[in-house]
Amino acid sequence: MTESASGTAAPEPRSWEPVVLWSRPESERAGTPLLVLFHGYMADEEDLMGLTDHLPGEFTVASVRAPLAVGPGYSWFPLSRDADYSVERVVAGVGAVSEWLDTARDVHTSVSILGFSQGMAVATSLLRHRPADFTCVVGLSGFTVPSEGHAFFRDEDAAATPTPFFWGRDQEDQVITAEMIEVTHAWLTTHTKLTKILYSNMFHSINVQELAHVREFLAMTVLGKR
């Protein structure tokens, strides 16, 4: 067990073998840049795989299933309004993802991550935990979690070497609260090289215009294309 900043015992991340959908067979992944997708609350690994048709073909894409069964899908950690939510639950879940990534990254030329909704909280938490590990991060209609002083979040290191970050959202998104947006905006503007774009009439979703911008961002940031 580890100890949180509050002095309470925090659960160690479990060994985790996630369900993963891959865009390429294993024999074709070596030497390609990797993009890992993290779905939203009550979705699954199939939810974001449709994005691959809109992304640069050079990437190997891996879409990962969250560990907690909830309703018709899965969750990365309890929602902040749930009684069993804690920063330790976030750390345990994201820590397990980080351990899995260490087993998957070696054959790839780089690793970038993309998260939608709660999956953006996973992506930002991974970046905060391992700030030097990712070429870029894409966050769509999501948020960051308050660190509550937990040592898992190496925010000073992230600020010292900011990673390119694309953040897309609609101001009329009714799912992500104004408080969450305020916290997220404050963190991203001070800890990343931020590209922020607002979309109208998208609400809590992803649209074709946003995907075109994500494609351009990945091509420029990872592949060096303009």
PDB file of C-alpha atoms in Angstrom:
ATOM      1  CA  MET A   1       0.000   0.000   0.000  1.00  0.00           C
ATOM      2  CA  THR A   2       1.017   3.593  -0.575  1.00  0.00           C
ATOM      3  CA  GLU A   3      -0.022   6.615   1.427  1.00  0.00           C
ATOM      4  CA  SER A   4      -1.842   9.633   0.060  1.00  0.00           C
ATOM      5  CA  ALA A   5      -1.081  13.240   0.931  1.00  0.00           C
ATOM      6  CA  SER A   6      -3.915  13.117   3.461  1.00  0.00           C
ATOM      7  CA  GLY A   7      -2.207  10.228   5.253  1.00  0.00           C
ATOM      8  CA  THR A   8      -4.800   7.612   4.293  1.00  0.00           C
ATOM      9  CA  ALA A   9      -3.814   4.357   2.668  1.00  0.00           C
ATOM     10  CA  ALA A  10      -4.221   4.332  -1.110  1.00  0.00           C
ATOM     11  CA  PRO A  11      -4.820   1.109  -3.049  1.00  0.00           C
ATOM     12  CA  GLU A  12      -1.991  -0.110  -5.221  1.00  0.00           C
ATOM     13  CA  PRO A  13      -2.876  -0.349  -8.940  1.00  0.00           C
ATOM     14  CA  ARG A  14      -3.750  -3.955  -9.714  1.00  0.00           C
ATOM     15  CA  SER A  15      -2.163  -5.954 -12.447  1.00  0.00           C
ATOM     16  CA  TRP A  16      -4.596  -5.382 -15.317  1.00  0.00           C
ATOM     17  CA  GLU A  17      -5.069  -7.045 -18.666  1.00  0.00           C
ATOM     18  CA  PRO A  18      -7.547  -4.792 -20.480  1.00  0.00           C
ATOM     19  CA  VAL A  19      -9.695  -5.637 -23.461  1.00  0.00           C
ATOM     20  CA  VAL A  20      -8.097  -3.735 -26.354  1.00  0.00           C
ATOM     21  CA  LEU A  21      -9.199  -3.254 -29.957  1.00  0.00           C
ATOM     22  CA  TRP A  22      -6.303  -2.682 -32.369  1.00  0.00           C
ATOM     23  CA  SER A  23      -6.406  -1.089 -35.815  1.00  0.00           C
ATOM     24  CA  ARG A  24      -3.577  -3.327 -37.026  1.00  0.00           C
ATOM     25  CA  PRO A  25      -2.574  -6.953 -36.420  1.00  0.00           C
ATOM     26  CA  GLU A  26       0.389  -7.369 -34.086  1.00  0.00           C
ATOM     27  CA  SER A  27       2.702  -8.232 -36.970  1.00  0.00           C
ATOM     28  CA  GLU A  28       2.166  -4.771 -38.521  1.00  0.00           C
ATOM     29  CA  ARG A  29       2.567  -2.536 -35.452  1.00  0.00           C
ATOM     30  CA  ALA A  30       6.346  -2.286 -35.090  1.00  0.00           C
ATOM     31  CA  GLY A  31       7.788   1.042 -36.185  1.00  0.00           C
ATOM     32  CA  THR A  32       4.453   2.886 -36.190  1.00  0.00           C
ATOM     33  CA  PRO A  33       3.324   5.716 -33.899  1.00  0.00           C
ATOM     34  CA  LEU A  34       0.764   4.537 -31.338  1.00  0.00           C
ATOM     35  CA  LEU A  35      -2.440   6.400 -30.485  1.00  0.00           C
ATOM     36  CA  VAL A  36      -4.370   5.053 -27.487  1.00  0.00           C
ATOM     37  CA  LEU A  37      -8.082   5.874 -27.123  1.00  0.00           C
ATOM     38  CA  PHE A  38      -9.955   6.139 -23.797  1.00  0.00           C
ATOM     39  CA  HIS A  39     -13.752   6.075 -24.018  1.00  0.00           C
ATOM     40  CA  GLY A  40     -16.271   7.919 -21.884  1.00  0.00           C
ATOM     41  CA  TYR A  41     -18.450   6.868 -18.955  1.00  0.00           C
ATOM     42  CA  MET A  42     -20.755   3.882 -19.641  1.00  0.00           C
ATOM     43  CA  ALA A  43     -19.198   3.284 -23.072  1.00  0.00           C
ATOM     44  CA  ASP A  44     -16.713   0.601 -24.145  1.00  0.00           C
ATOM     45  CA  GLU A  45     -13.699  -0.018 -26.360  1.00  0.00           C
ATOM     46  CA  GLU A  46     -15.814  -0.097 -29.528  1.00  0.00           C
ATOM     47  CA  ASP A  47     -17.197   3.399 -28.970  1.00  0.00           C
ATOM     48  CA  LEU A  48     -14.242   5.375 -30.358  1.00  0.00           C
ATOM     49  CA  MET A  49     -12.888   2.942 -32.938  1.00  0.00           C
ATOM     50  CA  GLY A  50     -14.977   4.636 -35.602  1.00  0.00           C
ATOM     51  CA  LEU A  51     -12.631   7.606 -35.272  1.00  0.00           C
ATOM     52  CA  THR A  52      -9.802   5.703 -36.958  1.00  0.00           C
ATOM     53  CA  ASP A  53     -11.205   6.427 -40.434  1.00  0.00           C
ATOM     54  CA  HIS A  54     -10.732  10.146 -39.696  1.00  0.00           C
ATOM     55  CA  LEU A  55      -7.177   9.889 -38.313  1.00  0.00           C
ATOM     56  CA  PRO A  56      -3.815   9.698 -40.107  1.00  0.00           C
ATOM     57  CA  GLY A  57      -3.307   6.228 -41.536  1.00  0.00           C
ATOM     58  CA  GLU A  58       0.266   6.026 -40.268  1.00  0.00           C
ATOM     59  CA  PHE A  59      -0.911   5.435 -36.712  1.00  0.00           C
ATOM     60  CA  THR A  60      -1.598   2.179 -34.957  1.00  0.00           C
ATOM     61  CA  VAL A  61      -4.712   2.845 -32.889  1.00  0.00           C
ATOM     62  CA  ALA A  62      -5.550   0.963 -29.684  1.00  0.00           C
ATOM     63  CA  SER A  63      -8.918   1.468 -28.000  1.00  0.00           C
ATOM     64  CA  VAL A  64      -8.995   0.312 -24.388  1.00  0.00           C
ATOM     65  CA  ARG A  65     -11.944  -0.872 -22.271  1.00  0.00           C
ATOM     66  CA  ALA A  66     -12.241   0.674 -18.799  1.00  0.00           C
ATOM     67  CA  PRO A  67     -12.089  -1.765 -15.861  1.00  0.00           C
ATOM     68  CA  LEU A  68     -15.349  -1.059 -13.973  1.00  0.00           C
ATOM     69  CA  ALA A  69     -18.661  -2.398 -15.312  1.00  0.00           C
ATOM     70  CA  VAL A  70     -21.360   0.288 -15.088  1.00  0.00           C
ATOM     71  CA  GLY A  71     -24.802   0.032 -16.691  1.00  0.00           C
ATOM     72  CA  PRO A  72     -24.457  -0.904 -20.360  1.00  0.00           C
ATOM     73  CA  GLY A  73     -20.736  -0.099 -20.423  1.00  0.00           C
ATOM     74  CA  TYR A  74     -17.696   0.652 -18.291  1.00  0.00           C
ATOM     75  CA  SER A  75     -16.087   3.362 -16.169  1.00  0.00           C
ATOM     76  CA  TRP A  76     -12.481   4.254 -15.419  1.00  0.00           C
ATOM     77  CA  PHE A  77     -13.266   5.291 -11.839  1.00  0.00           C
ATOM     78  CA  PRO A  78     -16.374   6.347  -9.867  1.00  0.00           C
ATOM     79  CA  LEU A  79     -17.937   9.704 -10.715  1.00  0.00           C
ATOM     80  CA  SER A  80     -17.094  12.551  -8.365  1.00  0.00           C
ATOM     81  CA  ARG A  81     -20.698  12.613  -7.124  1.00  0.00           C
ATOM     82  CA  ASP A  82     -20.581   8.924  -6.169  1.00  0.00           C
ATOM     83  CA  ALA A  83     -20.054   7.963  -2.535  1.00  0.00           C
ATOM     84  CA  ASP A  84     -17.097   5.726  -3.403  1.00  0.00           C
ATOM     85  CA  TYR A  85     -15.223   8.374  -5.413  1.00  0.00           C
ATOM     86  CA  SER A  86     -11.774   9.351  -4.171  1.00  0.00           C
ATOM     87  CA  VAL A  87      -8.534  10.543  -5.708  1.00  0.00           C
ATOM     88  CA  GLU A  88      -7.107   7.179  -4.640  1.00  0.00           C
ATOM     89  CA  ARG A  89      -9.629   5.420  -6.908  1.00  0.00           C
ATOM     90  CA  VAL A  90      -8.499   7.628  -9.795  1.00  0.00           C
ATOM     91  CA  VAL A  91      -4.847   6.886  -9.033  1.00  0.00           C
ATOM     92  CA  ALA A  92      -5.481   3.139  -8.854  1.00  0.00           C
ATOM     93  CA  GLY A  93      -7.296   3.076 -12.189  1.00  0.00           C
ATOM     94  CA  VAL A  94      -4.944   5.371 -14.082  1.00  0.00           C
ATOM     95  CA  GLY A  95      -1.895   3.696 -12.523  1.00  0.00           C
ATOM     96  CA  ALA A  96      -3.072   0.361 -13.916  1.00  0.00           C
ATOM     97  CA  VAL A  97      -3.430   1.910 -17.377  1.00  0.00           C
ATOM     98  CA  SER A  98       0.089   3.328 -17.115  1.00  0.00           C
ATOM     99  CA  GLU A  99       1.459  -0.112 -16.250  1.00  0.00           C
ATOM    100  CA  TRP A 100      -0.306  -1.650 -19.257  1.00  0.00           C
ATOM    101  CA  LEU A 101       1.059   1.078 -21.540  1.00  0.00           C
ATOM    102  CA  ASP A 102       4.579   0.154 -20.478  1.00  0.00           C
ATOM    103  CA  THR A 103       3.984  -3.333 -21.918  1.00  0.00           C
ATOM    104  CA  ALA A 104       2.598  -2.010 -25.206  1.00  0.00           C
ATOM    105  CA  ARG A 105       4.812   0.950 -26.112  1.00  0.00           C
ATOM    106  CA  ASP A 106       8.207  -0.563 -26.902  1.00  0.00           C
ATOM    107  CA  VAL A 107       7.645  -1.466 -30.573  1.00  0.00           C
ATOM    108  CA  HIS A 108       6.239   1.966 -31.426  1.00  0.00           C
ATOM    109  CA  THR A 109       8.076   5.108 -32.486  1.00  0.00           C
ATOM    110  CA  SER A 110       5.968   7.290 -30.171  1.00  0.00           C
ATOM    111  CA  VAL A 111       2.896   7.189 -27.952  1.00  0.00           C
ATOM    112  CA  SER A 112       0.054   9.703 -28.020  1.00  0.00           C
ATOM    113  CA  ILE A 113      -3.260   9.478 -26.189  1.00  0.00           C
ATOM    114  CA  LEU A 114      -6.840  10.618 -26.832  1.00  0.00           C
ATOM    115  CA  GLY A 115      -9.711  10.654 -24.381  1.00  0.00           C
ATOM    116  CA  PHE A 116     -13.386  11.565 -24.660  1.00  0.00           C
ATOM    117  CA  SER A 117     -15.386  12.782 -21.626  1.00  0.00           C
ATOM    118  CA  GLN A 118     -14.214  10.700 -18.618  1.00  0.00           C
ATOM    119  CA  GLY A 119     -11.572   9.288 -20.937  1.00  0.00           C
ATOM    120  CA  MET A 120     -10.068  12.787 -21.161  1.00  0.00           C
ATOM    121  CA  ALA A 121      -9.650  12.657 -17.382  1.00  0.00           C
ATOM    122  CA  VAL A 122      -7.688   9.423 -17.879  1.00  0.00           C
ATOM    123  CA  ALA A 123      -5.553  11.002 -20.616  1.00  0.00           C
ATOM    124  CA  THR A 124      -4.777  14.133 -18.589  1.00  0.00           C
ATOM    125  CA  SER A 125      -4.029  12.057 -15.474  1.00  0.00           C
ATOM    126  CA  LEU A 126      -1.605   9.869 -17.443  1.00  0.00           C
ATOM    127  CA  LEU A 127       0.124  13.002 -18.708  1.00  0.00           C
ATOM    128  CA  ARG A 128       0.337  14.393 -15.173  1.00  0.00           C
ATOM    129  CA  HIS A 129       1.777  11.107 -13.892  1.00  0.00           C
ATOM    130  CA  ARG A 130       4.304  10.554 -16.705  1.00  0.00           C
ATOM    131  CA  PRO A 131       4.827  13.997 -18.293  1.00  0.00           C
ATOM    132  CA  ALA A 132       7.685  12.913 -20.590  1.00  0.00           C
ATOM    133  CA  ASP A 133       5.990   9.817 -22.006  1.00  0.00           C
ATOM    134  CA  PHE A 134       3.621  11.224 -24.609  1.00  0.00           C
ATOM    135  CA  THR A 135       4.246  13.046 -27.872  1.00  0.00           C
ATOM    136  CA  CYS A 136       0.860  14.734 -27.647  1.00  0.00           C
ATOM    137  CA  VAL A 137      -2.536  14.447 -25.982  1.00  0.00           C
ATOM    138  CA  VAL A 138      -6.042  14.996 -27.365  1.00  0.00           C
ATOM    139  CA  GLY A 139      -8.923  15.754 -24.995  1.00  0.00           C
ATOM    140  CA  LEU A 140     -12.489  15.880 -26.326  1.00  0.00           C
ATOM    141  CA  SER A 141     -15.474  17.163 -24.320  1.00  0.00           C
ATOM    142  CA  GLY A 142     -13.848  16.159 -21.045  1.00  0.00           C
ATOM    143  CA  PHE A 143     -12.093  17.342 -17.928  1.00  0.00           C
ATOM    144  CA  THR A 144      -9.201  16.943 -15.497  1.00  0.00           C
ATOM    145  CA  VAL A 145      -9.523  15.721 -11.924  1.00  0.00           C
ATOM    146  CA  PRO A 146      -8.400  17.725  -8.870  1.00  0.00           C
ATOM    147  CA  SER A 147      -5.136  16.234  -7.624  1.00  0.00           C
ATOM    148  CA  GLU A 148      -5.809  16.941  -3.929  1.00  0.00           C
ATOM    149  CA  GLY A 149      -2.050  17.103  -3.459  1.00  0.00           C
ATOM    150  CA  HIS A 150      -1.504  13.445  -4.378  1.00  0.00           C
ATOM    151  CA  ALA A 151       2.109  12.673  -5.338  1.00  0.00           C
ATOM    152  CA  PHE A 152       0.887  10.614  -8.333  1.00  0.00           C
ATOM    153  CA  PHE A 153       0.299  13.887 -10.191  1.00  0.00           C
ATOM    154  CA  ARG A 154       3.673  15.370 -11.150  1.00  0.00           C
ATOM    155  CA  ASP A 155       2.270  18.710 -12.214  1.00  0.00           C
ATOM    156  CA  GLU A 156       5.481  20.659 -11.705  1.00  0.00           C
ATOM    157  CA  ASP A 157       7.278  18.349 -14.134  1.00  0.00           C
ATOM    158  CA  ALA A 158       4.444  18.721 -16.645  1.00  0.00           C
ATOM    159  CA  ALA A 159       4.666  22.515 -16.462  1.00  0.00           C
ATOM    160  CA  ALA A 160       8.457  22.416 -16.892  1.00  0.00           C
ATOM    161  CA  THR A 161       8.239  20.479 -20.178  1.00  0.00           C
ATOM    162  CA  PRO A 162       4.747  21.154 -21.560  1.00  0.00           C
ATOM    163  CA  THR A 163       3.319  18.619 -24.001  1.00  0.00           C
ATOM    164  CA  PRO A 164       1.239  19.648 -27.047  1.00  0.00           C
ATOM    165  CA  PHE A 165      -2.430  19.289 -26.124  1.00  0.00           C
ATOM    166  CA  PHE A 166      -5.575  19.603 -28.266  1.00  0.00           C
ATOM    167  CA  TRP A 167      -8.766  20.424 -26.350  1.00  0.00           C
ATOM    168  CA  GLY A 168     -12.081  20.510 -28.180  1.00  0.00           C
ATOM    169  CA  ARG A 169     -15.492  21.163 -26.657  1.00  0.00           C
ATOM    170  CA  ASP A 170     -18.829  22.920 -27.046  1.00  0.00           C
ATOM    171  CA  GLN A 171     -19.716  25.666 -24.576  1.00  0.00           C
ATOM    172  CA  GLU A 172     -23.269  24.275 -24.575  1.00  0.00           C
ATOM    173  CA  ASP A 173     -22.092  20.858 -23.330  1.00  0.00           C
ATOM    174  CA  GLN A 174     -24.481  20.094 -20.457  1.00  0.00           C
ATOM    175  CA  VAL A 175     -22.574  17.056 -19.142  1.00  0.00           C
ATOM    176  CA  ILE A 176     -19.295  18.655 -18.061  1.00  0.00           C
ATOM    177  CA  THR A 177     -20.034  21.221 -15.358  1.00  0.00           C
ATOM    178  CA  ALA A 178     -18.788  24.808 -15.367  1.00  0.00           C
ATOM    179  CA  GLU A 179     -16.699  24.028 -12.280  1.00  0.00           C
ATOM    180  CA  MET A 180     -14.989  21.130 -14.077  1.00  0.00           C
ATOM    181  CA  ILE A 181     -14.325  23.325 -17.114  1.00  0.00           C
ATOM    182  CA  GLU A 182     -12.784  26.044 -14.929  1.00  0.00           C
ATOM    183  CA  VAL A 183     -10.421  23.576 -13.243  1.00  0.00           C
ATOM    184  CA  THR A 184      -9.547  21.978 -16.590  1.00  0.00           C
ATOM    185  CA  HIS A 185      -8.881  25.282 -18.337  1.00  0.00           C
ATOM    186  CA  ALA A 186      -6.661  26.492 -15.501  1.00  0.00           C
ATOM    187  CA  TRP A 187      -4.572  23.314 -15.565  1.00  0.00           C
ATOM    188  CA  LEU A 188      -4.223  23.053 -19.339  1.00  0.00           C
ATOM    189  CA  THR A 189      -3.212  26.682 -19.857  1.00  0.00           C
ATOM    190  CA  THR A 190      -0.439  26.439 -17.258  1.00  0.00           C
ATOM    191  CA  HIS A 191       0.871  22.909 -17.882  1.00  0.00           C
ATOM    192  CA  THR A 192       0.580  22.177 -21.633  1.00  0.00           C
ATOM    193  CA  LYS A 193       1.151  23.677 -25.068  1.00  0.00           C
ATOM    194  CA  LEU A 194      -2.557  24.140 -25.547  1.00  0.00           C
ATOM    195  CA  THR A 195      -4.582  24.285 -28.739  1.00  0.00           C
ATOM    196  CA  LYS A 196      -8.186  24.992 -27.701  1.00  0.00           C
ATOM    197  CA  ILE A 197     -11.097  25.041 -30.168  1.00  0.00           C
ATOM    198  CA  LEU A 198     -14.785  25.581 -29.405  1.00  0.00           C
ATOM    199  CA  TYR A 199     -17.510  24.039 -31.590  1.00  0.00           C
ATOM    200  CA  SER A 200     -21.159  25.026 -31.825  1.00  0.00           C
ATOM    201  CA  ASN A 201     -24.115  22.631 -31.915  1.00  0.00           C
ATOM    202  CA  MET A 202     -21.900  19.687 -30.939  1.00  0.00           C
ATOM    203  CA  PHE A 203     -22.974  19.481 -27.286  1.00  0.00           C
ATOM    204  CA  HIS A 204     -21.457  16.399 -25.536  1.00  0.00           C
ATOM    205  CA  SER A 205     -20.169  14.622 -28.621  1.00  0.00           C
ATOM    206  CA  ILE A 206     -17.582  14.681 -31.413  1.00  0.00           C
ATOM    207  CA  ASN A 207     -18.265  16.139 -34.846  1.00  0.00           C
ATOM    208  CA  VAL A 208     -16.628  15.908 -38.272  1.00  0.00           C
ATOM    209  CA  GLN A 209     -15.098  19.385 -38.078  1.00  0.00           C
ATOM    210  CA  GLU A 210     -13.430  18.527 -34.771  1.00  0.00           C
ATOM    211  CA  LEU A 211     -12.094  15.264 -36.188  1.00  0.00           C
ATOM    212  CA  ALA A 212     -10.551  17.156 -39.110  1.00  0.00           C
ATOM    213  CA  HIS A 213      -8.779  19.413 -36.619  1.00  0.00           C
ATOM    214  CA  VAL A 214      -7.609  16.404 -34.576  1.00  0.00           C
ATOM    215  CA  ARG A 215      -6.238  14.803 -37.740  1.00  0.00           C
ATOM    216  CA  GLU A 216      -4.307  17.975 -38.579  1.00  0.00           C
ATOM    217  CA  PHE A 217      -3.006  18.252 -35.019  1.00  0.00           C
ATOM    218  CA  LEU A 218      -1.752  14.656 -34.968  1.00  0.00           C
ATOM    219  CA  ALA A 219      -0.213  14.934 -38.437  1.00  0.00           C
ATOM    220  CA  MET A 220       1.662  18.096 -37.536  1.00  0.00           C
ATOM    221  CA  THR A 221       2.665  17.190 -33.973  1.00  0.00           C
ATOM    222  CA  VAL A 222       3.573  13.523 -34.388  1.00  0.00           C
ATOM    223  CA  LEU A 223       4.291  13.083 -38.095  1.00  0.00           C
ATOM    224  CA  GLY A 224       5.775  16.527 -38.778  1.00  0.00           C
ATOM    225  CA  LYS A 225       3.356  17.168 -41.620  1.00  0.00           C
ATOM    226  CA  ARG A 226       1.857  20.567 -42.386  1.00  0.00           C
TER     227      ARG A 226
END
